[in-house]
Coordinates of C-alpha atoms in Angstrom, one line a residue:
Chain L
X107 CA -28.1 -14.9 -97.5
X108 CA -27.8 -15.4 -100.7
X109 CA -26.4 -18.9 -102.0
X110 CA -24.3 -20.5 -104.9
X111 CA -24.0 -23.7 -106.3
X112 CA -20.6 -25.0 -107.7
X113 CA -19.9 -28.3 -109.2
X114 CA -18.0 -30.6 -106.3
X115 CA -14.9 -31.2 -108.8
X116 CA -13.1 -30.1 -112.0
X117 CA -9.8 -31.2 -113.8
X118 CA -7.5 -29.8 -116.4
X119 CA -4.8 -29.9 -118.0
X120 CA -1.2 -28.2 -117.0
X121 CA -1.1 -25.3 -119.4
X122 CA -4.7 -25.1 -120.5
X123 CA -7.6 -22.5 -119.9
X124 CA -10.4 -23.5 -117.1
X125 CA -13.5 -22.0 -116.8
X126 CA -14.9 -22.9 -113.6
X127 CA -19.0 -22.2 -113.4
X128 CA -20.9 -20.6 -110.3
X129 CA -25.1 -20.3 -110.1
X130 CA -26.7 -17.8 -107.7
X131 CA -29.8 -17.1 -109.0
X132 CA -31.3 -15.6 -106.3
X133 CA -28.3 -12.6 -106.2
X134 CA -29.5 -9.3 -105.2
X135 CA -28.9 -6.0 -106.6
X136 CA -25.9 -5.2 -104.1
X137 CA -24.3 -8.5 -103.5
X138 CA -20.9 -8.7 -104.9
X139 CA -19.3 -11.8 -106.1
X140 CA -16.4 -13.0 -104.8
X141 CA -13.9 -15.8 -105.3
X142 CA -11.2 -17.4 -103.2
X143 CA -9.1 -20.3 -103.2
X144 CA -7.6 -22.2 -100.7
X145 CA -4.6 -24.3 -101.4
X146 CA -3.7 -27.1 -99.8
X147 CA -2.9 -26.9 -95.9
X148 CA -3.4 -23.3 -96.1
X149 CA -5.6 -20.7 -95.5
X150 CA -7.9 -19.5 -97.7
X151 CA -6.9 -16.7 -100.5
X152 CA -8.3 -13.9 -102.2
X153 CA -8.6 -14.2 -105.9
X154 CA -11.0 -11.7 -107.4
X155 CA -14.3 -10.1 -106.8
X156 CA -16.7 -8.0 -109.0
X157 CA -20.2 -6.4 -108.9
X158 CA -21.6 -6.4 -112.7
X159 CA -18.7 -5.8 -115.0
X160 CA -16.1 -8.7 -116.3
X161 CA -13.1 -8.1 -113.8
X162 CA -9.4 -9.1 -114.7
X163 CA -6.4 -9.4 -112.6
X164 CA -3.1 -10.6 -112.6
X165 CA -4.6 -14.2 -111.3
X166 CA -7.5 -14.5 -113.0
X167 CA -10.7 -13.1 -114.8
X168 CA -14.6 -13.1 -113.4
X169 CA -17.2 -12.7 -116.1
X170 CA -20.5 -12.2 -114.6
X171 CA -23.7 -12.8 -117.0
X172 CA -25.5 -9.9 -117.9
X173 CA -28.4 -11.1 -115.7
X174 CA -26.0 -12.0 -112.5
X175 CA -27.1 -15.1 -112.3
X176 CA -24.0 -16.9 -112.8
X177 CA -20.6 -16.0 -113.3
X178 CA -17.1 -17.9 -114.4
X179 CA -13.8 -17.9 -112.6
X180 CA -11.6 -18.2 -115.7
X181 CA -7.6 -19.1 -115.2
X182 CA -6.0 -18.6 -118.2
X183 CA -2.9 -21.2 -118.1
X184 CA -4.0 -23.5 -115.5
X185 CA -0.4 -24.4 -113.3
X186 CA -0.4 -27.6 -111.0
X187 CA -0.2 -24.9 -108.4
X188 CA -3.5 -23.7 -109.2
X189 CA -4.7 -27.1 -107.9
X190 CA -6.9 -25.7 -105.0
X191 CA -10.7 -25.4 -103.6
X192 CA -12.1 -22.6 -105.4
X193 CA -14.9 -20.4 -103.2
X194 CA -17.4 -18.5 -105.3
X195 CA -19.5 -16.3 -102.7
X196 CA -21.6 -13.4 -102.4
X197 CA -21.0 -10.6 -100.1
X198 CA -23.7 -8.1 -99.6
X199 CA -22.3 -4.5 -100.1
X200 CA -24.8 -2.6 -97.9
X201 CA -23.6 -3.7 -94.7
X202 CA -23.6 -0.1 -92.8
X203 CA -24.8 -0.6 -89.5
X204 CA -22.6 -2.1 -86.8
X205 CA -23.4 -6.0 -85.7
X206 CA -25.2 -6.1 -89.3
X207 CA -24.0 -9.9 -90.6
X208 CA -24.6 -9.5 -94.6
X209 CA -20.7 -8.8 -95.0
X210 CA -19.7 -11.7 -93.6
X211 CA -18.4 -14.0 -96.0
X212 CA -20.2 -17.4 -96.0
X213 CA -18.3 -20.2 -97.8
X214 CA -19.9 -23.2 -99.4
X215 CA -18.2 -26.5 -100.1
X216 CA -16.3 -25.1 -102.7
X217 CA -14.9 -27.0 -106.6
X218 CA -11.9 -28.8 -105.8
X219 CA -10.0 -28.8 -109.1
X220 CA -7.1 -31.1 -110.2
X221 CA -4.5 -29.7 -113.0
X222 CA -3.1 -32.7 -114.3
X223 CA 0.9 -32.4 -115.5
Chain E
X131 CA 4.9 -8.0 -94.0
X132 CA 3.2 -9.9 -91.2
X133 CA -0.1 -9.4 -92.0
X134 CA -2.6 -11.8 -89.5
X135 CA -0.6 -14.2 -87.5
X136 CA -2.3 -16.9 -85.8
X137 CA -0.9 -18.8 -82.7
X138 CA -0.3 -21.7 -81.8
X139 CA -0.2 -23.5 -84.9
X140 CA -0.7 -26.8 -83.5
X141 CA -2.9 -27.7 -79.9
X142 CA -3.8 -30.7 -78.4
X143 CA -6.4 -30.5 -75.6
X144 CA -8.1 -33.0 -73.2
X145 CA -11.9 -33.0 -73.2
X146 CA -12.6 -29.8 -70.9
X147 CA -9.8 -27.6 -70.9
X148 CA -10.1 -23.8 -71.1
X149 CA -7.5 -22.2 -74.2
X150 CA -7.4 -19.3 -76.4
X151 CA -6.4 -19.2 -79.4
X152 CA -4.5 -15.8 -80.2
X153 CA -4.8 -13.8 -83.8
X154 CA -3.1 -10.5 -84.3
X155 CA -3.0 -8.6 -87.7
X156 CA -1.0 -5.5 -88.2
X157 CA -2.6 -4.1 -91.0
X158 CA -5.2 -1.6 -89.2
X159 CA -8.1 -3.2 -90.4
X160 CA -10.9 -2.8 -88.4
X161 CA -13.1 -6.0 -89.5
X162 CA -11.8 -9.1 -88.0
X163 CA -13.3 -12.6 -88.0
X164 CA -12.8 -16.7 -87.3
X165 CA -13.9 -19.8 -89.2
X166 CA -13.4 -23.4 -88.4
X167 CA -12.5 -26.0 -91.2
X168 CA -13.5 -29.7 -90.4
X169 CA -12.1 -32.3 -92.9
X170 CA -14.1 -31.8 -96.0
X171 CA -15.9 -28.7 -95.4
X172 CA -16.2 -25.1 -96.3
X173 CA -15.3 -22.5 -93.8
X174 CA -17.8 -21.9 -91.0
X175 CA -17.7 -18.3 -89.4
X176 CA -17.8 -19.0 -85.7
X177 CA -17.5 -14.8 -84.9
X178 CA -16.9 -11.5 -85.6
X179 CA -16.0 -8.2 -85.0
X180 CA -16.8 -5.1 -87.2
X181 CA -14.1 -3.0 -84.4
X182 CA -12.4 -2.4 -81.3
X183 CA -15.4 -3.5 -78.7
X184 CA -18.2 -4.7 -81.4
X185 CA -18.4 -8.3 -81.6
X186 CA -21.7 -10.8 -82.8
X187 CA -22.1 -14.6 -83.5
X188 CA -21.7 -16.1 -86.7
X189 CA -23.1 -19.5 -88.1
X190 CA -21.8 -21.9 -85.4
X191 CA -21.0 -19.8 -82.0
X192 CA -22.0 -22.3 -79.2
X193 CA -18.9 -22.9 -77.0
X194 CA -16.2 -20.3 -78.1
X195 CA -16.2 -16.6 -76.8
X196 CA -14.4 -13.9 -78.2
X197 CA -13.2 -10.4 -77.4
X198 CA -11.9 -7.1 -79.6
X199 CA -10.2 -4.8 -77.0
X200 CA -7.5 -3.4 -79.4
X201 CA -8.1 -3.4 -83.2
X202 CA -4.7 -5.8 -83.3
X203 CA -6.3 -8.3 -81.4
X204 CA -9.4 -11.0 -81.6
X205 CA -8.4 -14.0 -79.6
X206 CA -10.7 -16.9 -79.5
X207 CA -11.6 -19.1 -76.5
X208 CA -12.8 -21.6 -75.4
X209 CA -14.1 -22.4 -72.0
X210 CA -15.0 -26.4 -71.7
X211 CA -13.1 -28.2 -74.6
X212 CA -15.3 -31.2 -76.5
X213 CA -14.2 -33.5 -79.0
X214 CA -16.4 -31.8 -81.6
X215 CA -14.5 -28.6 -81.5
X216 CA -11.2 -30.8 -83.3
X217 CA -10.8 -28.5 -86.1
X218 CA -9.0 -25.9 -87.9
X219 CA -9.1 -22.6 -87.1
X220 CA -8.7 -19.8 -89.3
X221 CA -8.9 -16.1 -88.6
X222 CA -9.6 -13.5 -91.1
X223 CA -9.7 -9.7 -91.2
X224 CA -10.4 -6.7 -94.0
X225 CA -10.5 -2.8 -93.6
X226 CA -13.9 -3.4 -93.8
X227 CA -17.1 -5.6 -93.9
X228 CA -18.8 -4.8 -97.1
X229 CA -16.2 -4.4 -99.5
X230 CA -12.4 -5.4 -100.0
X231 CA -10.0 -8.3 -100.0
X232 CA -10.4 -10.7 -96.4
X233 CA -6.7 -12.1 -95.6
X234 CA -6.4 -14.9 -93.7
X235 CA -4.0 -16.7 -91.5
X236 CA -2.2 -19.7 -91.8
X237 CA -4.6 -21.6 -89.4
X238 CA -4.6 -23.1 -85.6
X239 CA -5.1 -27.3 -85.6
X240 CA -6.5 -28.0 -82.6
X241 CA -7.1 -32.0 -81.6
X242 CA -9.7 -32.4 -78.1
X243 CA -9.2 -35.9 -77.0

């Protein structure tokens, strides 16, 4: 499986932009990236996935280098309830065949980030 | 909207007790998986099911079995309880594998003493 790297911890301001960073260099052709967030005490969440193309939402927006190598989760107007673990991972699209594992989503540790008031 | 509902919320077992842990989801989705969550981790996928009678291990199996006889349904049990399976539990499904949005539950805390 493919793997990223993501800084153990962020922190940022109530009201300000955060950009937070995610490396997988070894990303294949049909991985997508994805990005979750998991609040405290909760489950995890969905946030927002993309293939090759910047991606925006109502949450947040994913630009992806033009090589795939990295990508940035960007929040706009950080809230203190955006304080949360924040999952970048890839998922492989090409996952056809029954019992094939390369959909499963396999989370790293994650980048905890603060938002301070 | 239900979407996947997880029960119980909170378990306490002795070391070698036998319990499932129940996950239901009522969106028709046919990929449905668990993790467990120990106290400053990522997510581990313990298994998985890709539909109604497919199932296959994940990253950390050993000790937990698992069934998908209806596409509602993918309980969790396990057989022998050990202090190392204190964790918490989340189940997860999507409409399908490769592609789409995986909702989770609100997660099982389960204490083996």
């Amino acid at each position: 499986d493919a793997k990223t790297t993501q800084p153990n911890s962020m922190e940022s301001n109530e009201e300000e932009p955060v950009h937070l960073p995610c490396n997988h260099s070894t990303i294949s052709g049909t991985d997508y990236i994805h990005w979750y967030r998991q609040l405290p005490s909760q489950g995890p969440e969905y946030v927002i996935h993309g293939l090759t193309s910047n991606v925006n939402n109502r949450m947040a927006s994913l630009a992806i280098a033009e090589d795939r190598k990295s990508s940035t989760l960007i929040l706009h107007r950080a809230t203190l309830r955006d304080a949360a673990v924040y999952y970048c991972i890839l998922r492989d699209v090409l996952n056809e065949n029954y019992g094939g594992s390369q959909g499963n989503l396999i989370f790293g540790k994650g980048t905890k980030l603060s938002v301070k008031p | 909207n239900a979407g996947v509902t997880q029960t119980p919320k909170f378990q306490v077992l002795k070391t070698g007790q036998s319990m499932t842990l129940q996950c239901a989801q009522d969106m028709n989705h046919e990929y449905m998986s668990w993790y467990r969550q120990d106290p400053g981790m990522g997510l581990r996928l313990i298994h998985y099911s890709v539909g109604a009678g497919i199932t296959d291990q994940g990253e950390v199996p050993n000790g937990y079995n698992v069934s998908r006889s209806t596409t509602e349904d993918f309980p969790l049990r396990l057989l022998s309880a050990a202090p190392s399976q204190t964790s918490v539990y989340f189940c997860a499904s999507s409409y399908s594998t490769s592609t789409g949005e995986l909702f989770f539950g609100e997660g099982s805390r389960l204490t083996v003493l």
